[in-house]
Amino acid sequence: MSIHSMTAPADIHPRKGSGPGKRPGKGRGSAGGAGGAGKPQAVPPALEPSPQAALKPRSVGGSFVAFRAITALMLREMSTRYGRTPGGYLWAVLEPLGAILVLSLGFSLMLRSPPLGTSFLLYYATGYTAFNLYQSLSNMVARAVDFSRPLLRYPAVTWVDALTARFLLNSLTGILVSALLLGGILISLDTRVVLDPVPVVEAFLLAMLLGLGVGTLNAVLMGLFPIWEVAWSVATRPLFIASGVLFLYDDMPPTAQKILWYNPLTHVTGLMHEGFYPIYRATHVSFAYVILFGLVTLTMGALLMGRYHREILNR
């Protein structure tokens, strides 16, 4: 038998799956196709997680994660600030009440009547509650990053959550304390006040905006320059006198009025007085100036915090 005759069967009857138009590996003995039954499934190569994938839970469910983080931070501050002190939240009411009583008693011995109305207690309470709301918010927001520094090491908690949690908690606390104090004074004393709630609400909202803006900006400056905390404390000590809490803006000399007008808190206390004393009209109040002041400080603080928050946390 010749060589050509021995190879003829292989040429005439080619092996199944090895001819033209057929993909290799689908015949008998190929991987995943034993016995010729079924087609093999392609197995994709393993992929390593990318840095973007690690941030996916925060980006997809960002609102829910932020809500949980803010709530946890608020509960943590409530337990650490008020839960470990005898009396708890009672001191949040007693502290401003004591300050108002001291002011009322002291000035009632020197003056025959307050600048507005007949009650020293109500007059100083209206100005003090608005000023105290701003003061507590700006101080608490400014120290929010330092207070929550251990938790900011976790990716789920951001500096925005820390500032928002402190702002919301102290805003609610300040408004509740102010409502209790002012409501208690109106009920216990015969002040004969015709309350206008619109200027009162506007004053509280403006005080909250100022506290958030100044506090956010100070959070960056205190984080980058620790000496700023001492300098700011010294510079703002006369702010209590220059904000219309003790003296009415309209009773000031014209030169003092021109200077004090640029203090946004004089506009806030003026609105509070207008809400409780219908005969008084705070003509010096400028909503545009106070809102612009609050938004500018808030924007500057947010931009700087977004740029330098890692440096502040690593100090």
GROMACS .gro file of C-alpha atoms in nm, residues 95-252:
model
  158
   95GLU     CA    1  -2.743   7.940   8.195
   96PRO     CA    2  -2.909   8.205   7.972
   97LEU     CA    3  -3.182   8.256   8.230
   98GLY     CA    4  -2.921   8.343   8.492
   99ALA     CA    5  -2.751   8.588   8.257
  100ILE     CA    6  -3.083   8.759   8.179
  101LEU     CA    7  -3.174   8.785   8.547
  102VAL     CA    8  -2.837   8.943   8.631
  103LEU     CA    9  -2.872   9.197   8.349
  104SER     CA   10  -3.229   9.283   8.447
  105LEU     CA   11  -3.148   9.324   8.814
  106GLY     CA   12  -2.837   9.533   8.750
  107PHE     CA   13  -2.993   9.776   8.505
  108SER     CA   14  -3.317   9.806   8.700
  109LEU     CA   15  -3.112   9.954   8.985
  110MET     CA   16  -2.961  10.218   8.756
  111LEU     CA   17  -3.249  10.298   8.521
  112ARG     CA   18  -3.611  10.377   8.587
  113SER     CA   19  -3.739  10.193   8.282
  114PRO     CA   20  -3.590   9.987   7.998
  115PRO     CA   21  -3.541  10.141   7.653
  116LEU     CA   22  -3.856   9.963   7.534
  117GLY     CA   23  -4.160   9.858   7.730
  118THR     CA   24  -4.185   9.832   8.106
  119SER     CA   25  -4.013   9.500   8.179
  120PHE     CA   26  -3.635   9.486   8.208
  121LEU     CA   27  -3.656   9.108   8.199
  122LEU     CA   28  -3.838   9.094   7.865
  123TYR     CA   29  -3.626   9.364   7.701
  124TYR     CA   30  -3.294   9.198   7.779
  125ALA     CA   31  -3.434   8.852   7.704
  126THR     CA   32  -3.532   8.952   7.350
  127GLY     CA   33  -3.187   9.080   7.264
  128TYR     CA   34  -2.992   8.817   7.457
  129THR     CA   35  -3.166   8.511   7.310
  130ALA     CA   36  -3.090   8.617   6.952
  131PHE     CA   37  -2.731   8.705   7.035
  132ASN     CA   38  -2.683   8.384   7.233
  133LEU     CA   39  -2.811   8.174   6.942
  134TYR     CA   40  -2.549   8.324   6.712
  135GLN     CA   41  -2.274   8.300   6.973
  136SER     CA   42  -2.334   7.935   7.058
  137LEU     CA   43  -2.367   7.834   6.692
  138SER     CA   44  -2.051   8.009   6.579
  139ASN     CA   45  -1.848   7.864   6.867
  140MET     CA   46  -1.980   7.510   6.827
  141VAL     CA   47  -1.947   7.500   6.448
  142ALA     CA   48  -1.594   7.642   6.470
  143ARG     CA   49  -1.490   7.350   6.694
  144ALA     CA   50  -1.685   7.080   6.509
  145VAL     CA   51  -1.387   6.936   6.322
  146ASP     CA   52  -1.174   6.916   6.635
  147PHE     CA   53  -1.463   6.764   6.834
  148SER     CA   54  -1.526   6.491   6.573
  149ARG     CA   55  -1.162   6.438   6.474
  150PRO     CA   56  -1.150   6.065   6.570
  151LEU     CA   57  -1.461   5.987   6.365
  152LEU     CA   58  -1.341   6.182   6.062
  153ARG     CA   59  -1.078   5.914   6.007
  154TYR     CA   60  -1.354   5.691   5.870
  155PRO     CA   61  -1.444   5.735   5.500
  156ALA     CA   62  -1.818   5.739   5.577
  157VAL     CA   63  -1.787   6.055   5.789
  158THR     CA   64  -1.687   6.383   5.626
  159TRP     CA   65  -1.621   6.733   5.754
  160VAL     CA   66  -1.955   6.840   5.605
  161ASP     CA   67  -2.131   6.588   5.829
  162ALA     CA   68  -1.948   6.716   6.135
  163LEU     CA   69  -2.037   7.081   6.070
  164THR     CA   70  -2.396   7.000   5.976
  165ALA     CA   71  -2.454   6.787   6.286
  166ARG     CA   72  -2.332   7.055   6.523
  167PHE     CA   73  -2.524   7.324   6.342
  168LEU     CA   74  -2.854   7.134   6.352
  169LEU     CA   75  -2.823   7.020   6.713
  170ASN     CA   76  -2.727   7.359   6.853
  171SER     CA   77  -2.984   7.539   6.638
  172LEU     CA   78  -3.263   7.321   6.772
  173THR     CA   79  -3.132   7.358   7.127
  174GLY     CA   80  -3.100   7.736   7.100
  175ILE     CA   81  -3.448   7.781   6.952
  176LEU     CA   82  -3.603   7.555   7.216
  177VAL     CA   83  -3.427   7.740   7.500
  178SER     CA   84  -3.530   8.079   7.357
  179ALA     CA   85  -3.892   7.968   7.323
  180LEU     CA   86  -3.898   7.843   7.682
  181LEU     CA   87  -3.743   8.160   7.822
  182LEU     CA   88  -3.950   8.408   7.624
  183GLY     CA   89  -4.268   8.208   7.665
  184GLY     CA   90  -4.213   8.177   8.038
  185ILE     CA   91  -4.156   8.553   8.073
  186LEU     CA   92  -4.468   8.637   7.873
  187ILE     CA   93  -4.679   8.399   8.080
  188SER     CA   94  -4.542   8.490   8.423
  189LEU     CA   95  -4.529   8.870   8.375
  190ASP     CA   96  -4.801   9.112   8.279
  191THR     CA   97  -4.608   9.264   7.990
  192ARG     CA   98  -4.909   9.334   7.765
  193VAL     CA   99  -4.698   9.255   7.459
  194VAL     CA  100  -4.854   9.218   7.115
  195LEU     CA  101  -4.628   8.956   6.962
  196ASP     CA  102  -4.550   8.966   6.590
  197PRO     CA  103  -4.393   8.627   6.507
  198VAL     CA  104  -4.265   8.722   6.159
  199PRO     CA  105  -3.975   8.948   6.270
  200VAL     CA  106  -3.890   8.702   6.548
  201VAL     CA  107  -3.860   8.411   6.304
  202GLU     CA  108  -3.659   8.626   6.065
  203ALA     CA  109  -3.422   8.725   6.345
  204PHE     CA  110  -3.362   8.362   6.443
  205LEU     CA  111  -3.301   8.259   6.082
  206LEU     CA  112  -3.051   8.540   6.029
  207ALA     CA  113  -2.874   8.454   6.355
  208MET     CA  114  -2.849   8.091   6.241
  209LEU     CA  115  -2.705   8.193   5.904
  210LEU     CA  116  -2.447   8.420   6.067
  211GLY     CA  117  -2.351   8.152   6.318
  212LEU     CA  118  -2.304   7.893   6.044
  213GLY     CA  119  -2.103   8.125   5.819
  214VAL     CA  120  -1.872   8.267   6.085
  215GLY     CA  121  -1.834   7.926   6.249
  216THR     CA  122  -1.737   7.754   5.924
  217LEU     CA  123  -1.477   8.018   5.842
  218ASN     CA  124  -1.336   8.005   6.195
  219ALA     CA  125  -1.317   7.625   6.178
  220VAL     CA  126  -1.064   7.659   5.895
  221LEU     CA  127  -0.869   7.944   6.051
  222MET     CA  128  -0.850   7.776   6.392
  223GLY     CA  129  -0.741   7.451   6.229
  224LEU     CA  130  -0.465   7.615   6.028
  225PHE     CA  131  -0.362   7.880   6.281
  226PRO     CA  132  -0.427   7.776   6.646
  227ILE     CA  133  -0.349   8.129   6.765
  228TRP     CA  134  -0.658   8.250   6.579
  229GLU     CA  135  -0.885   8.107   6.848
  230VAL     CA  136  -0.730   8.331   7.114
  231ALA     CA  137  -0.722   8.633   6.883
  232TRP     CA  138  -1.089   8.587   6.786
  233SER     CA  139  -1.194   8.550   7.149
  234VAL     CA  140  -1.023   8.874   7.245
  235ALA     CA  141  -1.147   9.066   6.940
  236THR     CA  142  -1.513   8.971   6.991
  237ARG     CA  143  -1.542   9.040   7.363
  238PRO     CA  144  -1.701   9.384   7.308
  239LEU     CA  145  -1.948   9.226   7.065
  240PHE     CA  146  -2.206   9.177   7.338
  241ILE     CA  147  -2.219   9.551   7.404
  242ALA     CA  148  -2.195   9.650   7.037
  243SER     CA  149  -2.482   9.427   6.920
  244GLY     CA  150  -2.778   9.616   7.064
  245VAL     CA  151  -2.839   9.380   7.356
  246LEU     CA  152  -2.787   9.634   7.635
  247PHE     CA  153  -2.863   9.957   7.451
  248LEU     CA  154  -3.101  10.037   7.170
  249TYR     CA  155  -2.942  10.115   6.835
  250ASP     CA  156  -3.156  10.427   6.791
  251ASP     CA  157  -3.034  10.571   7.121
  252MET     CA  158  -2.671  10.566   7.008
   0.00000   0.00000   0.00000
